[in-house]
Short mmCIF file of C-alpha atoms in Angstrom, two decimals:
data_model
loop_
_atom_site.label_atom_id
_atom_site.label_comp_id
_atom_site.label_asym_id
_atom_site.label_seq_id
_atom_site.Cartn_x
_atom_site.Cartn_y
_atom_site.Cartn_z
CA UNK A 25 0.14 0.37 -0.19
CA UNK A 26 1.49 3.80 -0.99
CA UNK A 27 0.07 6.04 1.63
CA UNK A 28 3.13 8.55 0.75
CA UNK A 29 2.93 11.21 -1.78
CA UNK A 30 -1.15 11.00 -2.09
CA UNK A 31 -0.94 14.97 -0.50
CA UNK A 32 0.50 15.93 -3.93
CA UNK A 33 -1.23 14.15 -6.22
CA UNK A 34 -4.54 16.64 -5.95
CA UNK A 35 -6.95 13.76 -5.45
CA UNK A 36 -7.47 15.31 -1.83
CA UNK A 37 -9.73 18.22 -2.30
CA UNK A 38 -9.23 21.99 -0.34
CA UNK A 39 -12.06 22.90 1.45
CA UNK A 40 -12.85 26.63 2.06
CA UNK A 41 -12.94 27.03 5.77
CA UNK A 42 -16.61 27.02 8.06
CA UNK A 43 -17.99 24.88 4.74
CA UNK A 44 -19.42 21.08 5.11
CA UNK A 45 -16.28 18.88 4.82
CA UNK A 46 -15.54 15.17 4.22
CA UNK A 47 -13.85 12.20 6.00
CA UNK A 48 -11.70 10.32 4.18
CA UNK A 49 -10.34 6.62 6.18
CA UNK A 50 -8.29 4.10 4.70
CA UNK A 51 -7.55 0.49 6.06
CA UNK A 52 -4.94 -1.70 5.80
CA UNK A 53 -3.33 -5.05 6.95
CA UNK A 54 -0.35 -4.04 9.14
CA UNK A 55 -0.49 -1.45 11.90
CA UNK A 56 0.40 1.38 9.80
CA UNK A 57 -1.56 0.48 6.59
CA UNK A 58 -3.75 3.20 7.93
CA UNK A 59 -4.99 6.88 6.52
CA UNK A 60 -7.42 9.81 8.12
CA UNK A 61 -8.37 12.40 6.48
CA UNK A 62 -10.81 15.32 7.75
CA UNK A 63 -11.37 18.12 6.07
CA UNK A 64 -13.75 20.55 6.48
CA UNK A 65 -16.86 21.24 9.66
CA UNK A 66 -19.40 18.95 10.89
CA UNK A 67 -21.89 22.28 10.62
CA UNK A 68 -21.46 25.38 9.32
CA UNK A 69 -23.11 27.46 11.94
CA UNK A 70 -20.78 25.87 14.38
CA UNK A 71 -17.35 25.26 12.79
CA UNK A 72 -16.81 22.30 14.66
CA UNK A 73 -14.04 20.11 12.39
CA UNK A 74 -15.32 16.58 11.10
CA UNK A 75 -12.72 14.02 12.94
CA UNK A 76 -12.58 10.07 12.63
CA UNK A 77 -15.08 9.75 15.69
CA UNK A 78 -17.66 12.44 13.46
CA UNK A 79 -20.91 10.86 13.72
CA UNK A 80 -23.12 10.67 9.84
CA UNK A 81 -26.01 9.98 8.58
CA UNK A 82 -24.87 7.13 5.67
CA UNK A 83 -28.33 6.56 3.84
CA UNK A 84 -28.02 3.26 1.62
CA UNK A 85 -24.98 2.04 3.59
CA UNK A 86 -27.99 0.77 6.16
CA UNK A 87 -28.63 -2.11 3.93
CA UNK A 88 -25.60 -4.53 4.95
CA UNK A 89 -26.50 -3.95 8.15
CA UNK A 90 -29.81 -4.82 8.04
CA UNK A 91 -29.17 -7.64 5.60
CA UNK A 92 -26.64 -9.17 8.74
CA UNK A 93 -29.43 -9.11 10.91
CA UNK A 94 -31.80 -10.79 8.51
CA UNK A 95 -29.30 -13.10 7.74
CA UNK A 96 -28.48 -14.06 11.75
CA UNK A 97 -32.45 -14.22 12.16
CA UNK A 98 -32.65 -16.60 9.24
CA UNK A 99 -29.56 -18.55 11.12
CA UNK A 100 -31.14 -18.55 14.63
CA UNK A 101 -34.93 -20.09 12.76
CA UNK A 102 -36.95 -16.85 13.67
CA UNK A 103 -36.73 -16.11 9.63
CA UNK A 104 -37.58 -18.12 6.80
CA UNK A 105 -35.71 -16.22 3.97
CA UNK A 106 -37.50 -18.43 1.59
CA UNK A 107 -41.17 -17.48 2.76
CA UNK A 108 -43.40 -14.56 1.55
CA UNK A 109 -43.40 -10.88 3.60
CA UNK A 110 -46.69 -11.81 4.02
CA UNK A 111 -45.98 -14.28 6.52
CA UNK A 112 -44.70 -11.45 8.66
CA UNK A 113 -46.37 -8.26 7.72
CA UNK A 114 -49.68 -7.89 7.71
CA UNK A 115 -52.14 -6.12 4.91
CA UNK A 116 -49.71 -6.08 2.41
CA UNK A 117 -51.18 -6.91 -1.50
CA UNK A 118 -51.45 -10.35 -2.79
CA UNK A 119 -47.81 -9.65 -4.03
CA UNK A 120 -46.96 -9.78 -0.99
CA UNK A 121 -47.38 -14.23 -1.16
CA UNK A 122 -45.09 -13.94 -4.15
CA UNK A 123 -42.25 -11.85 -2.61
CA UNK A 124 -39.78 -13.71 -0.69
CA UNK A 125 -37.64 -12.03 1.59
CA UNK A 126 -35.26 -13.74 -0.35
CA UNK A 127 -36.33 -10.89 -3.33
CA UNK A 128 -35.83 -8.50 -0.52
CA UNK A 129 -32.50 -8.92 0.64
CA UNK A 130 -31.20 -9.09 -3.31
CA UNK A 131 -33.33 -6.57 -4.89
CA UNK A 132 -34.81 -9.22 -7.16
CA UNK A 133 -39.01 -8.31 -6.04
CA UNK A 134 -39.67 -6.11 -8.40
CA UNK A 135 -40.79 -3.44 -5.90
CA UNK A 136 -40.90 0.15 -7.20
CA UNK A 137 -39.72 3.04 -4.42
CA UNK A 138 -42.72 4.77 -3.15
CA UNK A 139 -40.16 7.64 -1.89
CA UNK A 140 -37.09 8.27 -3.32
CA UNK A 141 -35.94 12.09 -2.36
CA UNK A 142 -33.28 13.37 -4.94
CA UNK A 143 -29.83 15.57 -5.05
CA UNK A 144 -31.33 18.49 -5.70
CA UNK A 145 -34.31 19.12 -3.70
CA UNK A 146 -34.54 21.41 -0.64
CA UNK A 147 -34.64 19.45 2.40
CA UNK A 148 -36.51 21.17 3.78
CA UNK A 149 -39.10 19.73 1.68
CA UNK A 150 -39.13 16.32 2.86
CA UNK A 151 -41.30 15.23 4.55
CA UNK A 152 -40.55 14.16 8.63
CA UNK A 153 -42.17 10.49 7.48
CA UNK A 154 -40.87 7.24 9.53
CA UNK A 155 -41.83 3.62 8.80
CA UNK A 156 -45.53 3.86 9.74
CA UNK A 157 -46.33 6.53 7.15
CA UNK A 158 -43.97 4.54 4.95
CA UNK A 159 -45.77 1.44 5.48
CA UNK A 160 -48.91 2.75 4.54
CA UNK A 161 -47.93 3.91 1.57
CA UNK A 162 -46.01 0.11 0.62
CA UNK A 163 -48.92 -0.46 1.00
CA UNK A 164 -50.97 1.27 -1.88
CA UNK A 165 -48.37 -0.82 -4.20
CA UNK A 166 -50.75 -2.12 -6.75
CA UNK A 167 -50.14 -6.06 -7.59
CA UNK A 168 -48.26 -5.70 -11.52
CA UNK A 169 -48.67 -9.86 -11.47
CA UNK A 170 -44.95 -9.55 -12.39
CA UNK A 171 -43.06 -13.09 -11.17
CA UNK A 172 -40.54 -12.32 -8.00
CA UNK A 173 -37.49 -13.40 -8.97
CA UNK A 174 -37.37 -12.25 -12.55
CA UNK A 175 -35.27 -9.21 -12.57
CA UNK A 176 -33.07 -6.98 -10.43
CA UNK A 177 -34.26 -3.51 -9.77
CA UNK A 178 -33.06 -1.65 -6.87
CA UNK A 179 -35.68 0.32 -4.48
CA UNK A 180 -35.30 1.13 -0.33
CA UNK A 181 -38.52 -0.27 0.05
CA UNK A 182 -37.99 -3.18 0.31
CA UNK A 183 -35.18 -2.97 3.23
CA UNK A 184 -38.19 -0.88 4.81
CA UNK A 185 -40.29 -4.08 4.98
CA UNK A 186 -36.87 -5.97 5.89
CA UNK A 187 -36.83 -3.47 9.07
CA UNK A 188 -40.68 -4.21 9.66
CA UNK A 189 -40.28 -8.58 9.24
CA UNK A 190 -37.37 -8.47 11.83
CA UNK A 191 -39.25 -6.30 14.70
CA UNK A 192 -42.55 -8.56 13.79
CA UNK A 193 -40.63 -11.67 14.28
CA UNK A 194 -37.76 -10.60 16.73
CA UNK A 195 -40.24 -8.68 19.01
CA UNK A 196 -37.45 -6.22 19.25
CA UNK A 197 -37.38 -3.27 17.07
CA UNK A 198 -34.22 -3.09 14.35
CA UNK A 199 -32.31 -0.53 16.07
CA UNK A 200 -32.80 -2.97 18.99
CA UNK A 201 -31.49 -6.29 16.87
CA UNK A 202 -29.04 -4.65 15.31
CA UNK A 203 -27.10 -2.86 18.61
CA UNK A 204 -27.56 -6.21 20.57
CA UNK A 205 -26.00 -8.55 17.60
CA UNK A 206 -23.78 -6.46 15.31
CA UNK A 207 -23.06 -2.74 16.83
CA UNK A 208 -21.79 -4.08 20.67
CA UNK A 209 -20.70 -7.21 19.59
CA UNK A 210 -18.08 -5.11 17.60
CA UNK A 211 -17.64 -2.36 19.39
CA UNK A 212 -19.26 0.27 16.92
CA UNK A 213 -20.04 2.11 20.23
CA UNK A 214 -21.33 4.99 18.43
CA UNK A 215 -23.54 3.21 16.05
CA UNK A 216 -27.34 3.39 15.85
CA UNK A 217 -30.36 3.50 13.75
CA UNK A 218 -32.24 6.83 14.44
CA UNK A 219 -36.03 7.20 14.58
CA UNK A 220 -38.52 10.15 15.39
CA UNK A 221 -37.43 10.01 19.84
CA UNK A 222 -33.62 9.36 19.34
CA UNK A 223 -31.73 12.42 19.96
CA UNK A 224 -28.61 13.19 18.12
CA UNK A 225 -25.31 13.29 19.54
CA UNK A 226 -23.80 16.90 19.72
CA UNK A 227 -20.63 15.36 17.80
CA UNK A 228 -23.28 14.36 14.97
CA UNK A 229 -22.66 16.01 12.19
CA UNK A 230 -25.54 18.35 10.17
CA UNK A 231 -26.19 17.41 6.57
CA UNK A 232 -25.80 20.56 4.30
CA UNK A 233 -27.81 21.75 1.13
CA UNK A 234 -27.27 24.52 -1.28
CA UNK A 235 -30.88 26.20 -1.92
CA UNK A 236 -32.16 27.72 -4.41
CA UNK A 237 -30.70 30.94 -3.29
CA UNK A 238 -27.53 29.13 -3.57
CA UNK A 239 -26.17 29.57 -0.31
CA UNK A 240 -25.65 26.19 1.75
CA UNK A 241 -28.48 25.68 4.58
CA UNK A 242 -27.72 22.80 7.66
CA UNK A 243 -30.24 20.15 6.35
CA UNK A 244 -33.23 19.88 8.92
CA UNK A 245 -32.90 15.72 9.55
CA UNK A 246 -36.44 15.16 9.41
CA UNK A 247 -36.63 11.93 7.78
CA UNK A 248 -36.49 8.75 10.83
CA UNK A 249 -37.25 5.65 8.47
CA UNK A 250 -35.11 2.54 9.26
CA UNK A 251 -34.09 0.47 7.16
CA UNK A 252 -33.77 1.20 3.83
CA UNK A 253 -31.19 4.42 5.18
CA UNK A 254 -31.95 5.62 8.89
CA UNK A 255 -28.45 4.03 9.94
CA UNK A 256 -25.94 7.14 12.24
CA UNK A 257 -22.25 5.88 12.33
CA UNK A 258 -18.64 6.95 12.23
CA UNK A 259 -15.36 6.40 10.11
CA UNK A 260 -13.82 4.54 12.97
CA UNK A 261 -17.34 2.57 13.16
CA UNK A 262 -17.30 1.51 9.54
CA UNK A 263 -13.99 0.37 10.02
CA UNK A 264 -14.30 -1.94 12.88
CA UNK A 265 -17.30 -3.27 10.31
CA UNK A 266 -15.51 -3.77 7.51
CA UNK A 267 -12.71 -5.64 9.58
CA UNK A 268 -15.95 -7.88 10.47
CA UNK A 269 -15.94 -8.41 7.14
CA UNK A 270 -12.88 -9.48 6.17
CA UNK A 271 -11.99 -11.53 9.88
CA UNK A 272 -15.75 -12.12 11.27
CA UNK A 273 -15.00 -12.90 14.59
CA UNK A 274 -18.47 -12.40 14.98
CA UNK A 275 -19.90 -16.33 13.77
CA UNK A 276 -16.55 -17.60 12.66
CA UNK A 277 -16.53 -16.79 8.74
CA UNK A 278 -20.64 -17.62 7.96
CA UNK A 279 -21.95 -13.99 8.25
CA UNK A 280 -19.06 -12.23 6.18
CA UNK A 281 -19.60 -15.47 3.50
CA UNK A 282 -23.18 -15.16 3.95
CA UNK A 283 -23.13 -11.28 3.34
CA UNK A 284 -20.97 -11.47 0.10
CA UNK A 285 -22.65 -14.42 -1.35
CA UNK A 286 -24.41 -12.25 -4.50
CA UNK A 287 -28.15 -13.07 -4.88
CA UNK A 288 -29.47 -15.05 -8.77
CA UNK A 289 -32.53 -14.80 -10.45
CA UNK A 290 -35.11 -17.82 -10.59
CA UNK A 291 -33.08 -18.55 -13.78
CA UNK A 292 -30.27 -19.17 -12.17
CA UNK A 293 -28.02 -16.42 -13.40
CA UNK A 294 -26.31 -14.50 -10.44
CA UNK A 295 -26.18 -10.61 -10.01
CA UNK A 296 -23.32 -8.70 -8.31
CA UNK A 297 -26.37 -7.40 -5.33
CA UNK A 298 -25.18 -9.75 -2.86
CA UNK A 299 -26.44 -9.22 0.93
CA UNK A 300 -27.02 -5.21 0.96
CA UNK A 301 -23.52 -5.03 -0.62
CA UNK A 302 -22.14 -4.92 -3.83
CA UNK A 303 -19.39 -7.77 -5.22
CA UNK A 304 -17.86 -6.87 -8.22
CA UNK A 305 -14.37 -5.80 -9.78
CA UNK A 306 -12.24 -2.37 -9.99
CA UNK A 307 -9.30 -2.45 -12.05
CA UNK A 308 -9.07 -6.29 -12.17
CA UNK A 309 -9.47 -6.84 -8.12
CA UNK A 310 -12.62 -8.39 -6.34
CA UNK A 311 -14.46 -5.15 -4.27
CA UNK A 312 -17.22 -5.67 -1.37
CA UNK A 313 -19.20 -1.94 -1.70
CA UNK A 314 -22.30 0.05 -1.14
CA UNK A 315 -22.75 3.62 -1.24
CA UNK A 316 -25.34 6.03 0.10
CA UNK A 317 -27.30 9.72 -0.94
CA UNK A 318 -29.93 11.69 0.83
CA UNK A 319 -29.87 15.69 0.48
CA UNK A 320 -27.19 16.78 2.42
CA UNK A 321 -25.34 13.61 2.77
CA UNK A 322 -22.85 11.05 0.64
CA UNK A 323 -21.06 7.63 1.83
CA UNK A 324 -19.19 5.53 0.57
CA UNK A 325 -17.57 1.85 1.61
CA UNK A 326 -15.14 0.02 -0.53
CA UNK A 327 -13.63 -3.03 0.24
CA UNK A 328 -10.22 -5.12 -1.38
CA UNK A 329 -10.80 -8.67 0.41
CA UNK A 330 -7.76 -9.24 -1.64
CA UNK A 331 -5.64 -6.86 0.12
CA UNK A 332 -7.21 -6.67 2.80
CA UNK A 333 -7.72 -3.04 2.03
CA UNK A 334 -10.93 -0.43 3.31
CA UNK A 335 -11.15 2.88 1.71
CA UNK A 336 -14.14 4.57 3.96
CA UNK A 337 -15.24 8.26 2.52
CA UNK A 338 -18.31 10.27 4.70
CA UNK A 339 -19.70 13.75 3.53
CA UNK A 340 -22.13 15.91 5.03
CA UNK A 341 -23.21 17.33 2.03
CA UNK A 342 -23.62 16.77 -1.69
CA UNK A 343 -20.96 19.17 -3.53
CA UNK A 344 -18.42 16.47 -3.73
CA UNK A 345 -18.81 12.76 -6.27
CA UNK A 346 -17.61 10.92 -2.74
CA UNK A 347 -17.50 7.50 -5.19
CA UNK A 348 -15.17 8.93 -7.64
CA UNK A 349 -13.14 10.62 -4.38
CA UNK A 350 -13.15 6.72 -3.28
CA UNK A 351 -11.86 5.48 -6.42
CA UNK A 352 -8.94 8.01 -7.00
CA UNK A 353 -7.61 7.51 -3.30
CA UNK A 354 -7.63 3.74 -3.95
CA UNK A 355 -6.02 3.34 -7.11
CA UNK A 356 -3.38 5.77 -5.86
CA UNK A 357 -2.97 3.56 -2.76
CA UNK A 358 -3.35 0.61 -4.39
CA UNK A 359 -1.27 0.81 -7.13
CA UNK A 360 1.04 -1.79 -6.89
CA UNK A 361 -2.23 -4.21 -6.78
CA UNK A 362 -4.33 -2.32 -9.66
CA UNK A 363 -4.14 -2.53 -13.30
CA UNK A 364 -4.82 1.00 -15.06
CA UNK A 365 -6.76 -0.61 -18.17
CA UNK A 366 -8.77 -3.17 -16.47
CA UNK A 367 -12.64 -1.28 -16.03
CA UNK A 368 -13.27 0.61 -13.18
CA UNK A 369 -16.25 -0.24 -11.09
CA UNK A 370 -19.25 -0.31 -12.47
CA UNK A 371 -21.20 2.96 -10.54
CA UNK A 372 -24.29 2.95 -12.69
CA UNK A 373 -26.92 1.57 -10.02
CA UNK A 374 -28.03 4.32 -6.95
CA UNK A 375 -26.55 3.50 -4.14
CA UNK A 376 -23.78 1.34 -4.52
#
């Protein structure tokens, strides 16, 4: 791993003072294979600098933790991965009998997005919705007659349904299951799913959006749904999580292997989406990755298993192309392992 010279490459952005910023963290196999670089502030009104323990909203990075909870409850016999979601979530249209939990995990259920905010909207207009309101909307999705498992269609609604199934089957909300089964055992003490009642710690960053007047404003954080998103965490905690994807001290290898096993369509064709993560290649090397995007926030987590290297990039605005920045840093640090003529990781899938 080549850490020297990265400051001189121009890869790391230069940000003005008292601006939202980005936290970049790189972890490698050795004790000195480490880089932490924070730029900007947690909140433009306070000017508090970003650090490795600054807490960010990470959008769809939440999905791999939801998938991990599903996997563990499946192993425990609490959830039936191959059973219909209607078994756990009452009141669904007739498609609830055809859509199984495995379809939701791999985004092969064929469900559309009920609610998908785009990067250009003013978050002050984002409804203060939680899971209850979104579940009401999901129950109105008409039955198209499409067979589940015939195509891959990325959607957040499937993971909202999984969060509901976790809560109903286990008797505890997703936030509690994830804390007890994942966050506490891995010492991820600054990671949590946040609902409307959960107050943010003082060192939590705030998202920022550029309004129609061209000025940056602090994002009000009024969206409280968990499952498709809803996760707050730090670069330090995500490094602990990625270490478990490599070594899996939680289950001795079973969970990591499960989470990184790609899904398949009904006809047997594999897809690149596994359990809340995408499994593909970058410059000739296998990677496990996912991204998160929500008004005021961007995030990316990329793990190179063969190099035992993790790249984390968290931003509290959408002023930077976080995905491109993450791969540029990886291309420099792993230059000796990557083939510059091999294809760049496909970044066309939303949130991945």
